[in-house]
mmCIF file of C-alpha atoms in Angstrom:
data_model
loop_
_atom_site.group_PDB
_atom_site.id
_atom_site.type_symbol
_atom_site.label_atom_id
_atom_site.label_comp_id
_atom_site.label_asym_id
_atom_site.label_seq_id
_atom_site.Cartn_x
_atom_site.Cartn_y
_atom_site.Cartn_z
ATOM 1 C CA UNK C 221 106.409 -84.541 -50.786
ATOM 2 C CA UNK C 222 108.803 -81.675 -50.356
ATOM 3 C CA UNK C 223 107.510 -79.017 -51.852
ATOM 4 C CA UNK C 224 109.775 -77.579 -54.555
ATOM 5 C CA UNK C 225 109.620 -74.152 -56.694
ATOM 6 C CA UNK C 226 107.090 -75.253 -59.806
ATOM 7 C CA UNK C 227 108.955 -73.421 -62.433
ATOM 8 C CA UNK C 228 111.537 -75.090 -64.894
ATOM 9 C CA UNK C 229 115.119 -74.563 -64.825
ATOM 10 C CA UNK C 230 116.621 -72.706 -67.654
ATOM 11 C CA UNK C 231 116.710 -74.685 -70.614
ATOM 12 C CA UNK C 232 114.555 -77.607 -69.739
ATOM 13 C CA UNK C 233 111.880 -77.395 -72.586
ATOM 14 C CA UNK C 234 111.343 -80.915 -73.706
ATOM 15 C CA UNK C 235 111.296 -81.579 -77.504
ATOM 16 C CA UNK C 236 107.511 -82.740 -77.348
ATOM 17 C CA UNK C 237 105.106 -81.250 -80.132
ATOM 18 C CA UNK C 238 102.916 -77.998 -79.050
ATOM 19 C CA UNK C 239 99.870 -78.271 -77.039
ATOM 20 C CA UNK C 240 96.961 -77.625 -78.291
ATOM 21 C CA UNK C 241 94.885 -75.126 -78.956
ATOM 22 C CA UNK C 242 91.325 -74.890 -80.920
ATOM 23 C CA UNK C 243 90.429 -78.651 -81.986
ATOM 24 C CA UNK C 244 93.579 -81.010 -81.212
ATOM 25 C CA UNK C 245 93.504 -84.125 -82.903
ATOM 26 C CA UNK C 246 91.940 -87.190 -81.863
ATOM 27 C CA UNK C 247 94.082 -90.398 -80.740
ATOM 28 C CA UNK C 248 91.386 -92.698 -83.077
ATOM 29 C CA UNK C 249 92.592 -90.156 -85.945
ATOM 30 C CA UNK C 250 96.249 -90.076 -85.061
ATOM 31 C CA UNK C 251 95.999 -94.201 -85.150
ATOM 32 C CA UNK C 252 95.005 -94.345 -88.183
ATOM 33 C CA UNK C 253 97.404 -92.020 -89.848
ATOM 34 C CA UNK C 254 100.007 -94.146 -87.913
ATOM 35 C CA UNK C 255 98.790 -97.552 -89.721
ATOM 36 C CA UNK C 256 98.524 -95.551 -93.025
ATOM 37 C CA UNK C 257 102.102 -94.583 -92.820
ATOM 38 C CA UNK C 258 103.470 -98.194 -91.406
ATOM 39 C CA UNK C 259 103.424 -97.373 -88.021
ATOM 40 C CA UNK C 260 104.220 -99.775 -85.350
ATOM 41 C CA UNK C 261 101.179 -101.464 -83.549
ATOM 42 C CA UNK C 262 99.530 -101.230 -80.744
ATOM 43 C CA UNK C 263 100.127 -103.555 -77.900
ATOM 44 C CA UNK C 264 96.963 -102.761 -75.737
ATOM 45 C CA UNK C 265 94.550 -99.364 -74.836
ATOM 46 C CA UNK C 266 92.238 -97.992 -76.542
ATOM 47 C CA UNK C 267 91.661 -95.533 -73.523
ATOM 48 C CA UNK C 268 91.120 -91.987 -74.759
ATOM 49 C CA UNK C 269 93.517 -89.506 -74.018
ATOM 50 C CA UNK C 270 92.578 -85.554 -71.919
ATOM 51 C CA UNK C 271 93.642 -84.217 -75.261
ATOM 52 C CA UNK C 272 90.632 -86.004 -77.062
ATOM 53 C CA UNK C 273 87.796 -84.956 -75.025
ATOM 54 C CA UNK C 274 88.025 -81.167 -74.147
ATOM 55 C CA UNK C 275 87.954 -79.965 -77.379
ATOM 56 C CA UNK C 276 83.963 -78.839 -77.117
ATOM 57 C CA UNK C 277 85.257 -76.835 -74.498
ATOM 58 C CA UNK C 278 83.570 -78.500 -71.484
ATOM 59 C CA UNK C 279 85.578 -78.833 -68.361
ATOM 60 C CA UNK C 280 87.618 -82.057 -67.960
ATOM 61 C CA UNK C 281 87.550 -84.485 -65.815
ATOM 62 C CA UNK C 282 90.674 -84.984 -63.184
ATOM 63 C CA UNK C 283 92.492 -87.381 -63.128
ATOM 64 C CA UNK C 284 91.900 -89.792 -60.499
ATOM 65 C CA UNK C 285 94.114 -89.912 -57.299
ATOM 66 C CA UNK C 286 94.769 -93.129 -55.535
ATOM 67 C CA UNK C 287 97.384 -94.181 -52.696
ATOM 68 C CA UNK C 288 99.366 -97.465 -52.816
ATOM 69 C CA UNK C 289 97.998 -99.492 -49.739
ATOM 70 C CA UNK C 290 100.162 -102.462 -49.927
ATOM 71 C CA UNK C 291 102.618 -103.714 -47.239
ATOM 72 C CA UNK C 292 103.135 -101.060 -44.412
ATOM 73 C CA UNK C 293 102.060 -98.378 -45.774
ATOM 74 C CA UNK C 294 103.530 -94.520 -44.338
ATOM 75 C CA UNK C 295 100.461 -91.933 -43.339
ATOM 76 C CA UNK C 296 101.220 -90.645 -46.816
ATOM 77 C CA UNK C 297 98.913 -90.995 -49.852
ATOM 78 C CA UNK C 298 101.770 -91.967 -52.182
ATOM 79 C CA UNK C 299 102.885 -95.757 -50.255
ATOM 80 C CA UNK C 300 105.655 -96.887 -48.666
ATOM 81 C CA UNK C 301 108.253 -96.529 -51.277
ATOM 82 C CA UNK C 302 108.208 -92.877 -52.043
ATOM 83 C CA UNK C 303 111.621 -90.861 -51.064
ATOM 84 C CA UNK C 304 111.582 -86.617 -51.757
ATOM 85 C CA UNK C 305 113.971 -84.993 -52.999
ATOM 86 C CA UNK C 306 114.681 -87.014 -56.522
ATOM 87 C CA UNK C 307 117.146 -85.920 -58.988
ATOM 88 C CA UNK C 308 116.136 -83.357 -61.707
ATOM 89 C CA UNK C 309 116.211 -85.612 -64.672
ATOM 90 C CA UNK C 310 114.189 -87.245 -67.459
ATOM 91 C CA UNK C 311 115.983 -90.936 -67.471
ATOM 92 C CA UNK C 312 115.609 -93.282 -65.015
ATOM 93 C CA UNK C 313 117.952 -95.747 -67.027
ATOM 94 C CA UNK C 314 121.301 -95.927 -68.720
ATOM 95 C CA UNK C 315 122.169 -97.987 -71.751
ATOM 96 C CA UNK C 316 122.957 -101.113 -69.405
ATOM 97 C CA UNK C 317 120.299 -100.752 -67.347
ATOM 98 C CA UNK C 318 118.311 -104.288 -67.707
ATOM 99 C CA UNK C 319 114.280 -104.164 -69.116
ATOM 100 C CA UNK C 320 111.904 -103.567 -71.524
ATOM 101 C CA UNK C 321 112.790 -100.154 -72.334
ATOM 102 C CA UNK C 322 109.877 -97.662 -72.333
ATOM 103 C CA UNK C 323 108.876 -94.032 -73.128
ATOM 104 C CA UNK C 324 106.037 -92.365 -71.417
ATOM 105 C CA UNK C 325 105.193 -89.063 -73.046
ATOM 106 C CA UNK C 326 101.709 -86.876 -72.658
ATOM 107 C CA UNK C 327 100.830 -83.436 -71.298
ATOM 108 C CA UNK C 328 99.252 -81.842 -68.369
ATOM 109 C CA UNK C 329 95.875 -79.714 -68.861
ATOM 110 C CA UNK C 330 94.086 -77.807 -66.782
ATOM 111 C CA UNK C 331 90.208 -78.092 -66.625
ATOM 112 C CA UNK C 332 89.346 -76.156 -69.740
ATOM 113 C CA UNK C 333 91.986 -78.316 -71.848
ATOM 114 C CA UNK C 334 94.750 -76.122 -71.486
ATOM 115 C CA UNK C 335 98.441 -77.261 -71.116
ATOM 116 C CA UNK C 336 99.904 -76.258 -68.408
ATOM 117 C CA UNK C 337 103.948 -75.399 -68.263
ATOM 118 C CA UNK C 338 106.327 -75.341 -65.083
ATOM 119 C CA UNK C 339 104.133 -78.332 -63.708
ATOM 120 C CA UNK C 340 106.519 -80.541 -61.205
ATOM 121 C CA UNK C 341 106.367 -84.323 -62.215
ATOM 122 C CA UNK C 342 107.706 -86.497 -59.811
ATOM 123 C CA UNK C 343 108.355 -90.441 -60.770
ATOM 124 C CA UNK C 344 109.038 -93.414 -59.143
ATOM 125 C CA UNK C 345 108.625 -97.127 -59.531
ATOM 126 C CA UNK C 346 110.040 -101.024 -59.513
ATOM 127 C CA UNK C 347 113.261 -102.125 -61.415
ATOM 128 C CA UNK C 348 112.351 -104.545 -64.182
ATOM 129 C CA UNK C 349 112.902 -107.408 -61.001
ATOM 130 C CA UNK C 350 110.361 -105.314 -59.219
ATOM 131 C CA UNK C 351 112.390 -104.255 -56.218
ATOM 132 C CA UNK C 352 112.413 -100.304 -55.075
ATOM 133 C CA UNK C 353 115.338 -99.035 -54.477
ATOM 134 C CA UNK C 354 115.400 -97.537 -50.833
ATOM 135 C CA UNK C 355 118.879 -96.976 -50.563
ATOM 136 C CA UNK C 356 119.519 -94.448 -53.609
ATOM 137 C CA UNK C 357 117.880 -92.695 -56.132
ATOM 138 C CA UNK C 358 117.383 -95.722 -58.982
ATOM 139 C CA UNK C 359 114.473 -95.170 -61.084
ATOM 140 C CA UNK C 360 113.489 -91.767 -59.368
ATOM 141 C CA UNK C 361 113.976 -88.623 -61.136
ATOM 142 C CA UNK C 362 111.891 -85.613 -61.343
ATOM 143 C CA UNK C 363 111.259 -82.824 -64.186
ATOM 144 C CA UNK C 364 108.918 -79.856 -65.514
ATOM 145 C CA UNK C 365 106.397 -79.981 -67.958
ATOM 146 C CA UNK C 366 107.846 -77.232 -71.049
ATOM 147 C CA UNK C 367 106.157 -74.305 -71.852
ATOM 148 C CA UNK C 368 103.262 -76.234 -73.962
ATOM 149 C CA UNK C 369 102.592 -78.640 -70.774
ATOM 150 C CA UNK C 370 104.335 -81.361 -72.687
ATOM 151 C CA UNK C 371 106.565 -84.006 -70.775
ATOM 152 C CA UNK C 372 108.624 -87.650 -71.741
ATOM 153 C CA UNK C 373 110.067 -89.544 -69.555
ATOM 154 C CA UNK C 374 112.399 -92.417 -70.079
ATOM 155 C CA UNK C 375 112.651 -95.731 -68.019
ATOM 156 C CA UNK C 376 112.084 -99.458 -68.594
ATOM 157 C CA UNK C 377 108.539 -101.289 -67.836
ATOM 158 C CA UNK C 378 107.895 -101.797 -64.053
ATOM 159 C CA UNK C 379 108.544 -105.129 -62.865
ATOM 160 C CA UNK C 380 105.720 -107.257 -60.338
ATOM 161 C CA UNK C 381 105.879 -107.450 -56.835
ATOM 162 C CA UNK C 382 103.878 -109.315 -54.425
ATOM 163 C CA UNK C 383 100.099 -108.041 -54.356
ATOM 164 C CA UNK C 384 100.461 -105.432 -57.185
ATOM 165 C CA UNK C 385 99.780 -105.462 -60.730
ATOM 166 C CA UNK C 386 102.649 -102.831 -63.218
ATOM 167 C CA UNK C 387 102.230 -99.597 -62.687
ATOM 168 C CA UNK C 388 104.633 -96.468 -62.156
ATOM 169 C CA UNK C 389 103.920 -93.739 -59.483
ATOM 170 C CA UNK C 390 103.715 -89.865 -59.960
ATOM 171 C CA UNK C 391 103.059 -86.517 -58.475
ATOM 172 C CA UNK C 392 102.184 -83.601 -60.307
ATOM 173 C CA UNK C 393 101.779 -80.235 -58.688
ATOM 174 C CA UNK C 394 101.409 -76.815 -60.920
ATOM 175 C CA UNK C 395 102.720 -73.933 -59.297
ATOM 176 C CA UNK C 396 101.078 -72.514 -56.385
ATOM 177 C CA UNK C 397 98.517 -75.459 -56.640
ATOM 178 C CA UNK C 398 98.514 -78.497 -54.675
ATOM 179 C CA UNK C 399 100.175 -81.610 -55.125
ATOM 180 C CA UNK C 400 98.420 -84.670 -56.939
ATOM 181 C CA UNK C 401 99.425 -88.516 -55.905
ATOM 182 C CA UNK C 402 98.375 -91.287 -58.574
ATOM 183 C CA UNK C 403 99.848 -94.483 -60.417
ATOM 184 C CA UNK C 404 100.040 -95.481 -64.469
ATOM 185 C CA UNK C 405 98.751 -98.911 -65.404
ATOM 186 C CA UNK C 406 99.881 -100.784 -68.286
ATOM 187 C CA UNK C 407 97.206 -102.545 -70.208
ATOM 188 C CA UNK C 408 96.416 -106.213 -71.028
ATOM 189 C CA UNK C 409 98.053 -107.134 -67.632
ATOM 190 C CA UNK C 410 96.642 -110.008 -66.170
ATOM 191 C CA UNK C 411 96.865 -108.371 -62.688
ATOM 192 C CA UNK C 412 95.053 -105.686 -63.122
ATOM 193 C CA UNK C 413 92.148 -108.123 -62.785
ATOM 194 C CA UNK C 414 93.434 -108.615 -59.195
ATOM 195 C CA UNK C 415 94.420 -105.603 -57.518
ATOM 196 C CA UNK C 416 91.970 -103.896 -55.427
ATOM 197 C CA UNK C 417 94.420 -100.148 -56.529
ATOM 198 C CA UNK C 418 94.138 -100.496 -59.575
ATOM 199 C CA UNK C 419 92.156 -98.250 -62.020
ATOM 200 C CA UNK C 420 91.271 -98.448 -65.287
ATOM 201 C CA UNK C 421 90.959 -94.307 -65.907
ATOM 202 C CA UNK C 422 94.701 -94.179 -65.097
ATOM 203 C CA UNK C 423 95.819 -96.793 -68.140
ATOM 204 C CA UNK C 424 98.120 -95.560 -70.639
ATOM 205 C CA UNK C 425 97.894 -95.954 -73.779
ATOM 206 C CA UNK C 426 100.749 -98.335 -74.777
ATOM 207 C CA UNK C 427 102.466 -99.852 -78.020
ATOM 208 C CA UNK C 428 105.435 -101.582 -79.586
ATOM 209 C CA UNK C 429 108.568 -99.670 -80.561
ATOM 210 C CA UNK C 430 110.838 -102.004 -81.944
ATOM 211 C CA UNK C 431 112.451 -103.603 -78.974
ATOM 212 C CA UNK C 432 110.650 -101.450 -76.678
ATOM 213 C CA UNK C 433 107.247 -100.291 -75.746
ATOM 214 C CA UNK C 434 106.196 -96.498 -76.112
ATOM 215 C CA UNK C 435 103.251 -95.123 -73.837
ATOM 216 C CA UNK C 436 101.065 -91.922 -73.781
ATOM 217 C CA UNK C 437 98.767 -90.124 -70.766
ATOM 218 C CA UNK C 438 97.349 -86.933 -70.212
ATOM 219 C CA UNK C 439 97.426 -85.271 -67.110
ATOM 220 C CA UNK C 440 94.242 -83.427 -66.167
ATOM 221 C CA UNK C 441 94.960 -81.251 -62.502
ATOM 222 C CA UNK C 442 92.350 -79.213 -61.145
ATOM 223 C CA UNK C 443 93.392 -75.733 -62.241
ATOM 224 C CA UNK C 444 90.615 -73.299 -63.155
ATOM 225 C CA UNK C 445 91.017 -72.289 -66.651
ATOM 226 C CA UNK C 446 89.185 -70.460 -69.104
ATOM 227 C CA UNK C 447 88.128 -72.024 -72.335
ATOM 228 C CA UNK C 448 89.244 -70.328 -75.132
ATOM 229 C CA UNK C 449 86.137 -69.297 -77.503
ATOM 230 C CA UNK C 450 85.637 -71.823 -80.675
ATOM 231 C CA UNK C 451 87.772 -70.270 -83.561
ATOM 232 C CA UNK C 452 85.059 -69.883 -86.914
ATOM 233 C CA UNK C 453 85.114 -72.407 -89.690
ATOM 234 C CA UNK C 454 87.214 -71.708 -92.435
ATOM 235 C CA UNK C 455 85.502 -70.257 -95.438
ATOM 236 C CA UNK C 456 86.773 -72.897 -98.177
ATOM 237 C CA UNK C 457 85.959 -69.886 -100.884
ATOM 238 C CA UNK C 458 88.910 -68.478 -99.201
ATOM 239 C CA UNK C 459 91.508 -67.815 -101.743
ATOM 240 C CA UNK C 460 94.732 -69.194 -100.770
ATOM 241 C CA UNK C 461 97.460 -67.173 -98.830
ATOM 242 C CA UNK C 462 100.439 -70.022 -99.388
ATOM 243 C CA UNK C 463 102.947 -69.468 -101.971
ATOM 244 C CA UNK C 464 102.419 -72.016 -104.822
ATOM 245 C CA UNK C 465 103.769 -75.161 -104.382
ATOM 246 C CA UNK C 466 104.360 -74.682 -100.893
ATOM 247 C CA UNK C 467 101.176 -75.090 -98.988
ATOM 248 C CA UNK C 468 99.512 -77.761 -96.990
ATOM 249 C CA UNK C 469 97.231 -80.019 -99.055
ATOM 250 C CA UNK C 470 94.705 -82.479 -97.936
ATOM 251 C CA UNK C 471 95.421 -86.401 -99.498
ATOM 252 C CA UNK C 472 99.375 -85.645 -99.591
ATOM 253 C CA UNK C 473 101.248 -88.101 -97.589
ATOM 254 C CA UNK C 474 103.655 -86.167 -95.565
ATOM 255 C CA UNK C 475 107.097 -87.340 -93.748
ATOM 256 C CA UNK C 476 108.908 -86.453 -90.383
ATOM 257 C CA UNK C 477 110.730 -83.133 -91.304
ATOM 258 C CA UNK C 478 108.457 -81.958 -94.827
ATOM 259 C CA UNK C 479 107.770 -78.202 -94.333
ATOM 260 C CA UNK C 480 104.747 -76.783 -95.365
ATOM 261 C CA UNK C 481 103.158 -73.413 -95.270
ATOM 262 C CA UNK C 482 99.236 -72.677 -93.885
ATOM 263 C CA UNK C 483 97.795 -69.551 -93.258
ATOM 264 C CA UNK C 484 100.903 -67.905 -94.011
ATOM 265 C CA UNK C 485 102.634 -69.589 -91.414
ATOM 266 C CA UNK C 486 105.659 -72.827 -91.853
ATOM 267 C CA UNK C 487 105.038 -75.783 -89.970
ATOM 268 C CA UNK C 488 107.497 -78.827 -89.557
ATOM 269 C CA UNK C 489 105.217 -82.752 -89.458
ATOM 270 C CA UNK C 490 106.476 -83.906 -86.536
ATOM 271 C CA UNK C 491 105.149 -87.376 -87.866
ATOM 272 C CA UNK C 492 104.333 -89.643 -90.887
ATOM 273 C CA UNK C 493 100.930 -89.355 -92.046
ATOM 274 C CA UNK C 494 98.342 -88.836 -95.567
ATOM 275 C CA UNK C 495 96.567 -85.645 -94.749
ATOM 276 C CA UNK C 496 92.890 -85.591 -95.021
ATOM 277 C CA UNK C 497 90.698 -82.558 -94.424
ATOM 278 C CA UNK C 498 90.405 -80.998 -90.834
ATOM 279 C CA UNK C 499 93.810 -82.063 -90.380
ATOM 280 C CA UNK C 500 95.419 -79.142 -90.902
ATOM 281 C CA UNK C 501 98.258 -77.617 -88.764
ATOM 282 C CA UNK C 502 96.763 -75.460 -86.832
ATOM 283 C CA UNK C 503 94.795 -77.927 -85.789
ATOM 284 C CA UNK C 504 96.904 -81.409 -85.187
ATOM 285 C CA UNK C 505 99.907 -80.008 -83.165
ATOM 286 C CA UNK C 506 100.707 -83.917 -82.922
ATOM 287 C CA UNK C 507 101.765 -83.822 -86.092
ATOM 288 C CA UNK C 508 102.856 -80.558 -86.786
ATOM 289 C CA UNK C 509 104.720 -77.872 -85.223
ATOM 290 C CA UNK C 510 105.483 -74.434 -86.168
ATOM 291 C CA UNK C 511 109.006 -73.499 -87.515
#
């Protein structure tokens, strides 16, 4: 991989919610305030995501690196359809381009459950016929995590090829640090059964979006990190600080765009949901974000 400088371009933050910090919310949590508010369903996973299992402050596990060892393969790591030097962009696909469309959207932590920003993602992967394209840049595009270590990227669902089950390929490097070769499965495929790559720590979590399909996964690279220390429970004696009327409330159900002030400080839900207790902003930057 050519190495490139790991620092976003001006303007590149993604519109992704905050990364976490303190106790970020869990994905069996998040689910369930999806199907409370009418959410679409699930079409496989139920793996847990990086963002669900740092928060006692333990030191993650990375994510798993593995090469792609079909056909005649380069010395590489990364198989024999990788090409450097991939456009700087965030689509792979136009509005004619044929496929399942798909959205793959997560973050990148360190080991202590930090996000990490500037972190070079590099994608590539099958058309929807499952050809590579060796000639040009289709379905290849590169980009930096934003400044909360979140990234999406936009594309349609990998298509089969002889010996190999879906799956999309990636590098991630953080700056200075070293570069990171793996693939994203899909789950429920009936291949995965079959390929001797595959890996069931690097599913996504994956679900219907009306005509397309919507996937999440965490990144975890190993970048030393240094937990931060466990904020103290809030005293619920603690008279409030909110102006009246205004503040969060646990059992309100809350739309995309409703405002609400906690601690003093407006947040924006970033997501339909009935708030219950230990849900509050601070704490669920899923579904809310400061501003």
């Amino acid at each position: 991989m050519t190495e490139r400088s790991a620092v976003p371009p001006e303007g590149s933050d993604g519109t992704s919610p905050a990364g976490s910090r303190g106790r970020p919310i869990s994905r069996k949590s998040l689910l369930r305030a999806a199907v409370a508010a009418g959410a679409v369903p699930l079409v496989a996973g139920g793996v847990a995501l990086a963002r669900d299992t740092g928060s006692d402050g333990s030191p993650l596990a990375l994510t798993p690196a593995c090469d792609d060892g079909d056909g005649p393969t380069h010395e590489q790591m990364e198989g024999p359809y990788f090409k450097p030097d991939s456009p700087l962009r965030t689509s792979l696909v136009t509005s004619g381009t044929p496929g399942t469309p798909l959205t793959v959207s997560g973050y990148v932590f360190g080991r202590a459950c930090k996000p990490l920003a500037g972190v070079l993602l590099d994608f590539w992967q099958a058309d929807a016929n499952g050809a590579y394209d060796m000639a040009g840049f289709a379905f290849r595009g590169h980009q930096f995590t934003d400044r909360n270590g979140a990234f999406t990227l936009t594309t349609v669902v990998a298509g089969l090829y002889p010996g190999r089950t879906r799956h999309i390929h990636v590098k991630a490097q953080a700056p200075g640090q070293r570069v990171l070769t793996t693939q994203l499965y899909f789950p429920g495929e009936p291949r995965n059964n079959t390929d001797s790559l595959y890996d069931p720590a690097l599913l996504m979590n994956v679900r219907a979006a009306g005509s397309g399909r919507q996937g999440t996964f965490d990144f975890v690279l190993d970048v030393a990190q240094t937990p931060d220390p466990t904020d103290p429970p809030t005293d619920p004696t603690d008279p409030p600080t909110d102006p009246p009327g205004t503040g969060w409330k646990a059992g309100t159900s809350y739309r995309a765009g409703d405002r609400v002030t906690y601690g003093g400080v407006t947040y924006r839900c970033l997501q339909a949901h009935s708030a219950i207790a230990g849900w509050e902003p601070p704490q669920v930057p899923a579904l809310w974000e400061r501003g």
